[in-house]
């Protein structure tokens, strides 16, 4: 039936095309060139309608943060029809948000409209400013509603978007650990709007404290700035705040200097505890010199509109600290929409959504998750040890020489990143060395190894398993990795390139995601920073701050934002930061 329609259309199209060619020839002496050029597109539209069209594969991307944007920037295969849904119509360069809170850098300098980013690509990419509130994996569609940020009168109805592949990159929310009063009384530092609110609030505190009717005690309270969380974001914000107070505001409000204090609260024993000890020690010492009060071992138990209650871990004592502004930066939690989705797909008992090493959400087909909204559920070598042994044991003898593992060695190191980390930590050159290093010496070349000895040789490998940190670096690398998989999706159907599937037959279509750590910075204020670079190389001081400037300028998403941010840094050096409360 379809074939006969097709023949009919083809015949009709041929007659129609010839007729138009005739028309074009007739009119060629009087603007005929226009007529001919008109015929071609019409003909091609007609032909498109007549020929069976191949439906493009629909990819829906939820989120325009680090992971989503990196995916979009690296996706190149034009055979995908891409739809992006996010409540933010821009990408925000989050590492500069602490600078936005005090006006070292302006908010518009760190954002790039997502439409500008995708416009440069020769692909079908559409954007909808909306938020997804439900993922329906049975019917392969996402339910969306207009964003709450919109101030337009009238209601936009909810809508659904179908997908063939879904890329979930919705990030995370700030984690309050259910501490009472945090949501109502503290600022978060997660979004651009948060940074702008903090900036207004700091200046608000100074203007309020300048009013003549306030008591000394009240001035002290209002100008007490509390930062909760001694991780990189809390520390960087405390440092930026200290610089703003001492380099700019104190000059404008000299009589208020004696009332101004910054306190940094951390529940564990040290700030920046994910960094090398030298960096932690330097940061704590520097903050002490700068007059930032660092209180470690203090758990916040309650926040009211004027005071924060702490429990000292060492004494069990509870204290109350009056404050003017508190910024809460204690890590991230799962968004409610992701929690609902996790319940739906049988991951309800987990804290974070799990994917496999190919970033596929466990338990559902065609759904990928990347960035802060998910974590890779890395398989342990011990879970698969019998399958690995059996793949290597081609003749099924139950006893292998070290050399018999040669076929699976690359696949093992590719599939289980902990193997490489273990080899490095033991200063071993290869997997063969690991097998031969077995303490009882039974695995020497030429000697035989059964499954028990194989297990013993690998018994410590899994201790090096660790989950990836929730950082922009991880999110961006995951976005790039997944886009590259999508770009090769069609060719890889026939030519799988990944490691052996140890639990079933064949090979995976792609290599698993492998994170490459490029180092981490901690800006500490007064134009000093600390950096922990690959190979545990530590650098601290003014020169590191210049390294920070150059790395962050190079990482900005566009030349426009690069130009604006560098301009803001220069403006700050010359004119200082602006203290208007707008
Ligand atoms: P995000 O970048 O948070 O993006 C999530 C996206 O999802 C957003 O576009 C959001 O609008 C969208 N979204 C939310 N809800 C929905 C919904 N319902 N439907 C659809 N879309 C939705 N990392 C570093 O590596 N180095 C740093 O120096 C650094 N500094 C930081 C400083 C600050 C102040 C902060 C807050 C974070 C910092 N990070 C840093 C961490 C880094 O920003 C995150 O790890 C990174 O943003 C995670 O990327 P993501 O794409 O998963 O999420």
Coordinates of C-alpha atoms and ligand atoms in Angstrom, one line a residue:
X1 CA 0.0 0.0 0.0
X2 CA 2.8 2.4 1.1
X3 CA 4.7 1.4 -2.1
X4 CA 1.8 2.2 -4.5
X5 CA 1.3 5.6 -2.8
X6 CA 5.0 6.2 -3.3
X7 CA 4.9 5.3 -7.0
X8 CA 1.9 7.6 -7.5
X9 CA 3.7 10.5 -5.8
X10 CA 6.8 9.9 -7.8
X11 CA 5.0 10.1 -11.1
X12 CA 3.1 13.1 -10.0
X13 CA 6.2 14.8 -8.8
X14 CA 8.0 14.0 -12.2
X15 CA 5.1 15.6 -14.2
X16 CA 5.0 18.6 -11.9
X17 CA 8.8 19.1 -12.0
X18 CA 8.9 19.0 -15.8
X19 CA 6.0 21.4 -16.0
X20 CA 7.8 23.8 -13.7
X21 CA 11.1 23.5 -15.7
X22 CA 9.0 24.5 -18.8
X23 CA 7.7 27.5 -16.9
X24 CA 11.1 28.5 -15.9
X25 CA 12.5 28.3 -19.5
X26 CA 9.5 30.4 -20.8
X27 CA 10.2 33.2 -18.3
X28 CA 14.0 33.2 -18.4
X29 CA 14.2 36.4 -20.3
X30 CA 12.2 38.4 -17.8
X31 CA 13.4 37.6 -14.3
X32 CA 13.4 33.9 -15.2
X33 CA 16.4 33.3 -12.9
X34 CA 14.1 34.0 -10.0
X35 CA 11.5 31.7 -11.4
X36 CA 13.9 28.9 -11.7
X37 CA 15.3 29.3 -8.3
X38 CA 11.7 29.3 -7.0
X39 CA 11.0 26.0 -8.7
X40 CA 13.9 24.1 -7.0
X41 CA 12.9 24.5 -3.4
X42 CA 9.3 23.9 -4.2
X43 CA 10.4 20.7 -6.0
X44 CA 12.5 19.6 -3.1
X45 CA 9.8 20.3 -0.5
X46 CA 7.4 18.2 -2.6
X47 CA 10.0 15.5 -2.9
X48 CA 10.5 15.5 0.8
X49 CA 6.8 15.0 1.3
X50 CA 6.7 12.2 -1.2
X51 CA 9.7 10.2 0.0
X52 CA 9.5 8.3 3.2
X53 CA 11.2 10.6 5.7
X54 CA 13.5 9.2 8.3
X55 CA 12.5 10.4 11.7
X56 CA 15.4 12.0 13.6
X57 CA 16.4 10.4 16.9
X58 CA 15.1 12.7 19.6
X59 CA 17.4 13.6 22.5
X60 CA 16.0 15.6 25.4
X61 CA 18.5 17.3 27.7
X62 CA 17.3 18.5 31.2
X63 CA 19.5 21.3 32.6
X64 CA 21.8 23.9 31.2
X65 CA 24.5 23.7 33.9
X66 CA 28.0 22.3 33.5
X67 CA 27.0 18.8 32.5
X68 CA 24.1 19.8 30.1
X69 CA 26.0 22.6 28.4
X70 CA 29.2 20.5 28.0
X71 CA 27.0 17.8 26.4
X72 CA 25.4 20.3 24.0
X73 CA 28.7 21.9 23.1
X74 CA 30.3 18.6 22.2
X75 CA 27.3 17.0 20.4
X76 CA 28.1 17.0 16.7
X77 CA 25.9 14.4 15.0
X78 CA 23.2 16.4 13.1
X79 CA 21.0 13.3 12.8
X80 CA 19.8 14.1 16.4
X81 CA 16.9 16.3 17.1
X82 CA 17.7 17.9 20.4
X83 CA 15.3 19.6 22.8
X84 CA 16.7 21.3 25.9
X85 CA 14.5 22.0 29.0
X86 CA 15.8 24.1 31.9
X87 CA 14.5 26.8 34.2
X88 CA 17.7 28.9 33.4
X89 CA 18.0 30.1 29.9
X90 CA 21.8 30.5 30.5
X91 CA 24.9 28.7 31.6
X92 CA 26.5 30.0 34.8
X93 CA 30.2 29.8 35.5
X94 CA 29.7 28.7 39.1
X95 CA 33.3 28.9 40.3
X96 CA 33.0 32.7 40.0
X97 CA 29.8 33.0 42.1
X98 CA 31.7 33.8 45.3
X99 CA 33.2 36.8 43.4
X100 CA 29.7 37.8 42.3
X101 CA 28.5 38.0 46.0
X102 CA 30.8 41.0 46.7
X103 CA 30.9 42.5 43.2
X104 CA 34.5 41.5 42.3
X105 CA 32.9 40.2 39.2
X106 CA 29.4 41.2 37.9
X107 CA 26.7 38.6 37.5
X108 CA 26.2 39.1 33.8
X109 CA 29.9 38.5 33.2
X110 CA 29.7 34.9 34.3
X111 CA 26.6 33.8 32.4
X112 CA 26.1 33.0 28.7
X113 CA 22.6 32.6 27.1
X114 CA 22.1 29.0 26.2
X115 CA 20.5 30.1 22.9
X116 CA 23.8 31.8 22.0
X117 CA 25.7 28.7 22.7
X118 CA 23.5 26.3 20.7
X119 CA 22.9 28.8 17.9
X120 CA 26.5 28.4 16.8
X121 CA 25.9 24.7 16.1
X122 CA 24.8 23.3 12.8
X123 CA 22.1 21.1 14.5
X124 CA 18.4 21.0 15.4
X125 CA 18.5 22.2 19.0
X126 CA 15.5 23.9 20.6
X127 CA 15.3 25.4 24.1
X128 CA 12.3 25.6 26.5
X129 CA 12.6 27.7 29.6
X130 CA 10.7 25.4 31.9
X131 CA 11.3 22.8 34.6
X132 CA 10.7 19.1 34.4
X133 CA 8.6 17.8 37.3
X134 CA 8.2 14.2 36.2
X135 CA 10.0 11.7 34.1
X136 CA 7.8 9.0 32.6
X137 CA 10.1 6.2 31.4
X138 CA 7.2 3.9 30.3
X139 CA 6.0 6.3 27.7
X140 CA 9.4 7.9 27.2
X141 CA 8.3 11.5 27.9
X142 CA 9.1 14.2 30.5
X143 CA 6.4 16.4 32.0
X144 CA 7.3 20.1 32.2
X145 CA 5.9 23.3 33.6
X146 CA 6.7 26.9 33.1
X147 CA 9.4 28.2 35.4
X148 CA 8.4 29.9 38.7
X149 CA 10.9 32.7 37.8
X150 CA 8.5 34.0 35.1
X151 CA 6.6 37.1 36.0
X152 CA 4.3 37.1 33.0
X153 CA 0.6 37.4 33.8
X154 CA -1.5 34.5 32.6
X155 CA -0.9 30.8 32.8
X156 CA 1.1 28.6 30.5
X157 CA -0.2 25.1 30.5
X158 CA 2.0 22.2 31.5
X159 CA 3.4 20.2 28.5
X160 CA 5.2 17.0 27.8
X161 CA 8.3 16.3 25.6
X162 CA 8.9 12.9 24.1
X163 CA 12.3 11.4 24.0
X164 CA 14.2 8.6 22.4
X165 CA 17.2 9.3 24.7
X166 CA 17.0 11.4 27.8
X167 CA 20.0 13.2 29.4
X168 CA 19.3 14.2 33.0
X169 CA 21.7 17.0 34.0
X170 CA 19.6 18.8 36.6
X171 CA 22.3 19.3 39.2
X172 CA 21.6 19.3 42.9
X173 CA 20.1 21.5 45.6
X174 CA 21.8 22.9 48.7
X175 CA 21.7 20.4 51.6
X176 CA 20.4 21.7 55.0
X177 CA 20.6 18.3 56.7
X178 CA 17.0 19.2 57.9
X179 CA 18.5 21.7 60.3
X180 CA 15.6 23.8 61.6
X181 CA 15.4 27.4 60.3
X182 CA 18.0 27.2 57.6
X183 CA 15.7 27.5 54.6
X184 CA 13.9 30.4 56.2
X185 CA 16.8 32.4 57.6
X186 CA 20.0 31.5 55.8
X187 CA 21.3 32.4 52.3
X188 CA 22.5 29.6 50.0
X189 CA 25.2 30.1 47.4
X190 CA 24.2 27.9 44.5
X191 CA 22.7 30.1 41.8
X192 CA 23.4 33.5 40.3
X193 CA 20.3 34.8 42.1
X194 CA 21.7 33.6 45.4
X195 CA 24.9 35.6 44.8
X196 CA 23.0 38.7 44.0
X197 CA 20.8 38.4 47.1
X198 CA 23.9 38.0 49.3
X199 CA 25.5 41.1 47.7
X200 CA 22.4 43.2 48.5
X201 CA 22.2 41.7 52.0
X202 CA 25.8 42.6 52.9
X203 CA 25.3 46.2 52.0
X204 CA 21.9 46.2 53.7
X205 CA 23.6 45.1 56.9
X206 CA 26.0 48.1 56.7
X207 CA 23.3 50.6 55.9
X208 CA 21.1 49.3 58.8
X209 CA 24.0 49.4 61.2
X210 CA 24.7 53.1 60.2
X211 CA 21.3 54.2 61.5
X212 CA 21.5 56.3 64.7
X213 CA 18.9 54.5 66.7
X214 CA 20.7 51.2 67.0
X215 CA 22.4 50.0 70.2
X216 CA 26.1 48.9 70.2
X217 CA 25.0 45.3 70.7
X218 CA 22.6 45.5 67.8
X219 CA 25.3 46.9 65.5
X220 CA 27.6 44.1 66.5
X221 CA 24.9 41.5 65.7
X222 CA 24.0 43.0 62.3
X223 CA 27.7 43.2 61.3
X224 CA 28.4 39.6 62.3
X225 CA 28.6 37.6 59.1
X226 CA 28.5 33.8 59.6
X227 CA 29.5 31.3 57.0
X228 CA 28.5 27.7 57.6
X229 CA 30.7 25.1 55.9
X230 CA 34.5 25.0 55.6
X231 CA 34.6 23.4 52.1
X232 CA 36.0 25.2 49.1
X233 CA 32.9 27.3 48.5
X234 CA 32.5 28.4 52.1
X235 CA 36.2 29.3 52.4
X236 CA 36.2 31.2 49.2
X237 CA 33.1 33.2 50.1
X238 CA 34.6 34.0 53.6
X239 CA 37.8 35.2 51.9
X240 CA 35.9 37.3 49.3
X241 CA 33.7 38.8 52.1
X242 CA 36.8 39.6 54.2
X243 CA 38.4 41.4 51.2
X244 CA 35.2 43.3 50.4
X245 CA 34.8 44.5 54.1
X246 CA 38.4 45.5 54.5
X247 CA 39.3 46.8 51.0
X248 CA 36.0 48.7 50.3
X249 CA 33.3 48.9 52.9
X250 CA 35.5 49.9 55.9
X251 CA 36.6 52.9 53.9
X252 CA 33.0 53.9 53.3
X253 CA 31.8 53.1 56.8
X254 CA 34.9 53.7 59.0
X255 CA 32.9 54.0 62.2
X256 CA 31.6 50.5 61.8
X257 CA 34.9 48.7 61.5
X258 CA 35.0 47.8 65.2
X259 CA 31.7 46.0 65.0
X260 CA 32.5 43.9 61.9
X261 CA 33.3 40.2 62.3
X262 CA 33.3 37.2 60.0
X263 CA 32.9 33.7 61.5
X264 CA 33.5 30.4 59.6
X265 CA 31.8 27.4 61.1
X266 CA 32.9 23.8 60.3
X267 CA 31.6 20.6 61.8
X268 CA 34.9 18.6 61.3
X269 CA 38.3 19.4 62.8
X270 CA 39.7 21.4 59.9
X271 CA 38.5 23.6 57.0
X272 CA 39.3 22.5 53.4
X273 CA 39.8 18.9 54.7
X274 CA 39.6 17.5 51.1
X275 CA 42.9 19.3 50.3
X276 CA 46.5 18.5 51.2
X277 CA 47.3 19.2 54.9
X278 CA 49.7 22.0 53.9
X279 CA 46.9 23.9 52.3
X280 CA 44.6 23.4 55.3
X281 CA 47.2 24.6 57.7
X282 CA 48.0 27.6 55.5
X283 CA 44.4 28.6 55.1
X284 CA 43.7 28.3 58.8
X285 CA 46.7 30.3 59.7
X286 CA 45.9 33.0 57.1
X287 CA 42.3 33.3 58.2
X288 CA 43.6 33.7 61.8
X289 CA 45.9 36.6 60.7
X290 CA 43.1 38.2 58.8
X291 CA 40.8 38.1 61.8
X292 CA 38.3 35.6 60.3
X293 CA 37.1 33.5 63.3
X294 CA 37.3 29.8 62.3
X295 CA 35.3 27.6 64.7
X296 CA 35.9 23.9 63.9
X297 CA 34.1 21.0 65.6
X298 CA 30.9 23.1 65.7
X299 CA 27.6 21.6 64.6
X300 CA 24.8 24.0 63.7
X301 CA 21.6 22.7 65.3
X302 CA 19.2 25.6 64.7
X303 CA 19.0 28.9 62.9
X304 CA 16.5 31.7 63.8
X305 CA 16.2 35.1 62.2
X306 CA 18.8 36.6 64.6
X307 CA 20.9 33.8 66.0
X308 CA 22.5 30.6 65.1
X309 CA 22.7 27.7 67.7
X310 CA 25.8 25.6 67.8
X311 CA 26.7 22.4 69.5
X312 CA 30.4 22.1 70.4
X313 CA 31.4 18.5 69.5
X314 CA 34.2 18.3 72.2
X315 CA 32.1 19.6 75.2
X316 CA 28.5 19.0 74.0
X317 CA 27.8 22.6 75.0
X318 CA 25.3 24.6 73.0
X319 CA 26.0 28.2 72.2
X320 CA 24.0 30.9 70.5
X321 CA 25.7 33.3 68.0
X322 CA 23.8 36.5 67.1
X323 CA 24.2 37.3 63.4
X324 CA 23.2 39.8 60.7
X325 CA 23.7 37.5 57.7
X326 CA 24.4 33.8 57.5
X327 CA 25.5 31.9 54.3
X328 CA 24.9 28.1 54.3
X329 CA 27.3 26.2 52.2
X330 CA 27.5 22.6 53.6
X331 CA 27.2 20.5 50.5
X332 CA 24.5 19.2 48.2
X333 CA 21.4 17.1 48.3
X334 CA 19.1 15.4 45.7
X335 CA 16.4 17.4 44.1
X336 CA 12.8 16.3 44.9
X337 CA 12.1 15.6 41.2
X338 CA 15.1 13.2 41.1
X339 CA 14.0 11.6 44.3
X340 CA 10.5 10.9 42.9
X341 CA 12.2 9.5 39.8
X342 CA 14.5 7.3 41.9
X343 CA 11.4 5.8 43.7
X344 CA 9.8 5.1 40.4
X345 CA 12.8 3.2 39.0
X346 CA 13.5 1.2 42.2
X347 CA 16.3 3.3 43.5
X348 CA 14.2 4.8 46.4
X349 CA 16.5 3.4 49.1
X350 CA 19.6 5.4 47.7
X351 CA 20.6 8.9 48.6
X352 CA 21.9 9.8 45.1
X353 CA 20.8 8.4 41.8
X354 CA 23.0 5.7 40.5
X355 CA 24.3 5.2 37.0
X356 CA 26.7 2.6 35.6
X357 CA 30.2 3.6 34.3
X358 CA 28.6 4.5 30.9
X359 CA 26.4 7.1 32.7
X360 CA 23.3 5.0 32.0
X361 CA 20.7 5.3 34.8
X362 CA 20.5 1.9 36.4
X363 CA 17.2 0.2 35.9
X364 CA 15.9 2.2 32.9
X365 CA 16.7 2.1 29.2
X366 CA 17.8 5.2 27.2
X367 CA 18.1 7.5 30.2
X368 CA 21.5 8.9 31.1
X369 CA 22.4 11.1 34.1
X370 CA 25.5 13.2 34.6
X371 CA 26.9 15.9 36.9
X372 CA 25.8 16.5 40.5
X373 CA 22.4 14.8 40.1
X374 CA 23.9 11.3 39.9
X375 CA 26.8 9.2 41.0
X376 CA 28.6 6.3 39.2
X377 CA 27.9 3.0 40.9
X378 CA 31.4 1.6 40.3
X379 CA 31.5 -2.2 40.3
X380 CA 34.0 -3.8 42.5
X381 CA 36.5 -6.3 41.0
X382 CA 35.4 -8.9 43.7
X383 CA 31.8 -8.8 42.4
X384 CA 33.0 -9.9 39.0
X385 CA 36.0 -11.9 39.9
X386 CA 34.6 -15.3 38.9
X387 CA 33.4 -13.9 35.5
X388 CA 36.9 -12.4 34.9
X389 CA 38.6 -15.6 35.7
X390 CA 36.3 -17.6 33.6
X391 CA 36.8 -15.3 30.6
X392 CA 40.6 -15.7 30.9
X393 CA 40.2 -19.5 31.4
X394 CA 39.4 -20.3 27.8
X395 CA 40.1 -24.0 28.1
X396 CA 38.1 -24.2 31.3
X397 CA 40.9 -25.9 33.2
X398 CA 40.4 -24.0 36.4
X399 CA 44.1 -23.2 36.6
X400 CA 45.8 -20.4 34.7
X401 CA 49.3 -19.1 34.2
X402 CA 49.9 -15.3 34.6
X403 CA 50.3 -15.1 30.9
X404 CA 46.8 -16.5 30.3
X405 CA 45.4 -13.2 31.6
X406 CA 47.0 -11.2 28.8
X407 CA 43.7 -11.1 26.8
X408 CA 41.6 -9.6 29.6
X409 CA 44.2 -7.3 31.2
X410 CA 43.4 -4.2 29.2
X411 CA 39.7 -4.8 29.7
X412 CA 40.1 -5.1 33.5
X413 CA 42.1 -1.9 33.8
X414 CA 39.6 0.0 31.5
X415 CA 36.6 -1.4 33.4
X416 CA 37.8 -1.0 37.0
X417 CA 39.6 2.4 37.6
X418 CA 40.5 1.2 41.1
X419 CA 43.0 -1.3 39.5
X420 CA 45.1 1.6 38.1
X421 CA 44.9 3.5 41.4
X422 CA 46.0 0.4 43.3
X423 CA 48.9 -0.2 40.9
X424 CA 50.0 3.4 41.4
X425 CA 49.8 3.3 45.1
X426 CA 51.8 0.0 45.2
X427 CA 54.3 1.4 42.7
X428 CA 53.6 -1.5 40.4
X429 CA 54.1 -1.1 36.7
X430 CA 51.4 -3.5 35.4
X431 CA 48.6 -5.9 36.2
X432 CA 51.0 -8.8 35.6
X433 CA 53.3 -7.3 38.4
X434 CA 50.3 -7.3 40.7
X435 CA 49.6 -11.0 40.1
X436 CA 53.2 -11.8 40.5
X437 CA 53.5 -9.8 43.7
X438 CA 51.3 -12.2 45.6
X439 CA 52.9 -12.7 49.0
X440 CA 53.1 -16.5 48.9
X441 CA 54.9 -16.4 45.5
X442 CA 52.6 -18.9 43.9
X443 CA 51.8 -16.6 41.0
X444 CA 55.2 -16.3 39.5
X445 CA 55.4 -16.6 35.7
X446 CA 54.9 -20.2 34.7
X447 CA 53.3 -21.2 38.0
X448 CA 49.6 -21.9 38.1
X449 CA 46.9 -19.9 39.7
X450 CA 43.4 -21.0 40.6
X451 CA 40.4 -18.7 41.4
X452 CA 41.3 -18.5 45.1
X453 CA 44.8 -17.4 44.4
X454 CA 43.5 -14.9 41.9
X455 CA 41.2 -13.5 44.5
X456 CA 44.0 -13.2 47.0
X457 CA 46.2 -11.3 44.5
X458 CA 43.4 -8.8 43.9
X459 CA 42.0 -8.7 47.4
X460 CA 43.1 -5.1 48.2
X461 CA 42.3 -3.5 44.8
X462 CA 38.7 -2.5 45.7
X463 CA 39.9 -0.5 48.7
X464 CA 40.9 2.2 46.1
X465 CA 37.3 2.6 44.8
X466 CA 36.0 6.1 45.4
X467 CA 33.1 8.1 44.2
X468 CA 33.7 11.2 42.1
X469 CA 33.4 14.6 43.7
X470 CA 30.4 16.8 42.8
X471 CA 32.5 19.4 40.8
X472 CA 32.2 21.3 37.6
X473 CA 35.3 19.4 36.3
X474 CA 33.5 16.0 36.7
X475 CA 30.2 17.4 35.2
X476 CA 31.9 18.9 32.2
X477 CA 34.0 15.8 31.5
X478 CA 30.9 13.6 31.7
X479 CA 29.0 15.9 29.3
X480 CA 31.9 15.8 26.8
X481 CA 32.2 12.0 27.2
X482 CA 28.5 11.4 26.7
X483 CA 28.3 13.7 23.6
X484 CA 31.3 11.7 22.1
X485 CA 29.4 8.5 22.7
X486 CA 26.3 9.9 21.0
X487 CA 28.4 11.2 18.1
X488 CA 29.7 7.6 17.6
X489 CA 26.5 5.8 18.5
X490 CA 25.7 4.6 15.0
X491 CA 29.1 3.4 14.0
X492 CA 29.6 1.7 17.4
X493 CA 26.6 -0.5 16.9
X494 CA 28.7 -2.5 14.5
X495 CA 32.2 -1.8 15.9
X496 CA 32.1 -2.0 19.7
X497 CA 35.2 -0.6 21.1
X498 CA 34.7 -0.9 24.9
X499 CA 36.0 -3.6 27.2
X500 CA 34.7 -7.2 27.4
X501 CA 31.4 -7.6 29.1
X502 CA 32.5 -9.9 31.9
X503 CA 29.0 -11.0 32.9
X504 CA 27.7 -11.7 29.4
X505 CA 29.0 -12.0 25.9
X506 CA 30.6 -9.5 23.5
X507 CA 32.0 -6.1 24.2
X508 CA 30.5 -2.8 25.4
X509 CA 29.7 -0.2 22.7
X510 CA 31.9 2.4 24.4
X511 CA 34.8 2.7 26.8
X512 CA 33.4 3.5 30.3
X513 CA 33.7 7.1 31.5
X514 CA 37.0 7.8 33.1
X515 CA 37.6 11.0 35.1
X516 CA 40.8 12.9 34.7
X517 CA 41.6 15.1 37.7
X518 CA 43.2 18.4 36.6
X519 CA 43.7 19.8 40.1
X520 CA 41.8 22.1 42.4
X521 CA 42.1 25.7 43.6
X522 CA 41.2 27.4 46.8
X523 CA 41.3 31.2 46.6
X524 CA 42.0 32.5 50.1
X525 CA 41.7 36.3 49.7
X526 CA 44.2 39.2 49.7
X527 CA 45.2 37.9 46.2
X528 CA 46.5 34.6 47.5
X529 CA 45.3 31.2 46.6
X530 CA 46.2 27.5 47.1
X531 CA 46.2 24.8 44.5
X532 CA 46.6 21.1 44.6
X533 CA 47.6 20.0 41.2
X534 CA 47.9 16.4 39.7
X535 CA 50.7 14.4 41.3
X536 CA 49.8 16.0 44.6
X537 CA 51.8 19.1 43.7
X538 CA 50.9 21.9 46.0
X539 CA 51.3 25.6 45.3
X540 CA 50.3 28.5 47.6
X541 CA 50.6 32.2 47.5
X542 CA 50.3 35.2 45.2
X543 CA 51.7 33.4 42.2
X544 CA 49.0 30.7 42.6
X545 CA 46.4 33.5 42.5
X546 CA 47.7 34.5 39.1
X547 CA 47.6 30.9 38.0
X548 CA 44.0 30.9 39.2
X549 CA 43.2 34.0 37.2
X550 CA 44.6 32.5 34.0
X551 CA 43.0 29.1 34.4
X552 CA 39.6 30.5 35.2
X553 CA 39.8 33.1 32.4
X554 CA 40.7 30.3 30.0
X555 CA 37.9 28.0 31.2
X556 CA 35.1 30.7 30.7
X557 CA 32.5 29.6 28.2
X558 CA 33.0 32.3 25.5
X559 CA 35.2 35.2 24.5
X560 CA 32.4 37.6 25.6
X561 CA 32.4 36.3 29.2
X562 CA 36.3 36.1 29.2
X563 CA 36.5 39.8 28.1
X564 CA 33.9 40.9 30.7
X565 CA 35.4 38.9 33.6
X566 CA 39.0 40.2 32.9
X567 CA 37.5 43.7 32.6
X568 CA 35.8 43.3 36.0
X569 CA 39.1 42.2 37.6
X570 CA 40.8 45.2 36.2
X571 CA 37.9 47.5 37.3
X572 CA 38.2 46.1 40.8
X573 CA 41.9 46.9 41.0
X574 CA 41.4 50.4 39.8
X575 CA 38.1 51.5 41.3
X576 CA 37.4 48.9 44.0
X577 CA 34.0 47.1 44.3
X578 CA 30.7 48.9 44.0
X579 CA 28.7 49.2 47.2
X580 CA 25.3 50.4 45.8
X581 CA 22.4 48.3 47.0
X582 CA 20.6 47.8 43.7
Ligands
LIG1 P1 24.4 22.6 37.6 O1 25.6 23.3 37.0 O2 23.9 23.0 38.9 O3 23.2 22.7 36.5 C1 21.9 22.1 36.8 C2 21.0 22.6 35.7 O4 19.8 22.0 35.8 C3 20.7 24.1 35.8 O5 20.7 24.7 34.5 C4 19.4 24.2 36.4 O6 18.7 25.4 36.1 C5 18.7 23.0 35.8 N1 17.6 22.5 36.5 C6 17.3 22.5 37.8 N2 16.1 21.9 38.0 C7 15.6 21.5 36.8 C8 14.4 20.9 36.4 N3 13.4 20.6 37.3 N4 14.2 20.7 35.1 C9 15.2 21.0 34.2 N5 16.3 21.6 34.5 C10 16.5 21.8 35.8 N6 33.3 23.0 40.8 C11 34.6 23.0 40.4 O7 35.0 22.1 39.8 N7 35.4 24.1 40.7 C12 35.0 25.2 41.4 O8 35.7 26.1 41.6 C13 33.6 25.2 41.8 N8 33.2 26.3 42.5 C14 31.9 26.3 42.8 C15 31.4 27.5 43.5 C16 30.0 27.5 43.8 C17 29.5 28.8 44.5 C18 29.2 26.5 43.5 C19 27.7 26.5 43.9 C20 29.6 25.3 43.0 C21 31.0 25.2 42.6 N9 31.5 24.1 42.0 C22 32.8 24.1 41.5 C23 30.6 22.9 41.8 C24 30.0 23.0 40.4 O9 29.4 24.2 40.2 C25 29.0 21.8 40.3 O10 29.6 20.6 40.6 C26 28.4 21.8 38.8 O11 27.7 23.0 38.6 C27 27.6 20.6 38.6 O12 27.1 20.7 37.3 P2 25.7 20.1 36.9 O13 25.5 20.4 35.4 O14 25.5 18.8 37.4 O15 24.7 21.0 37.7

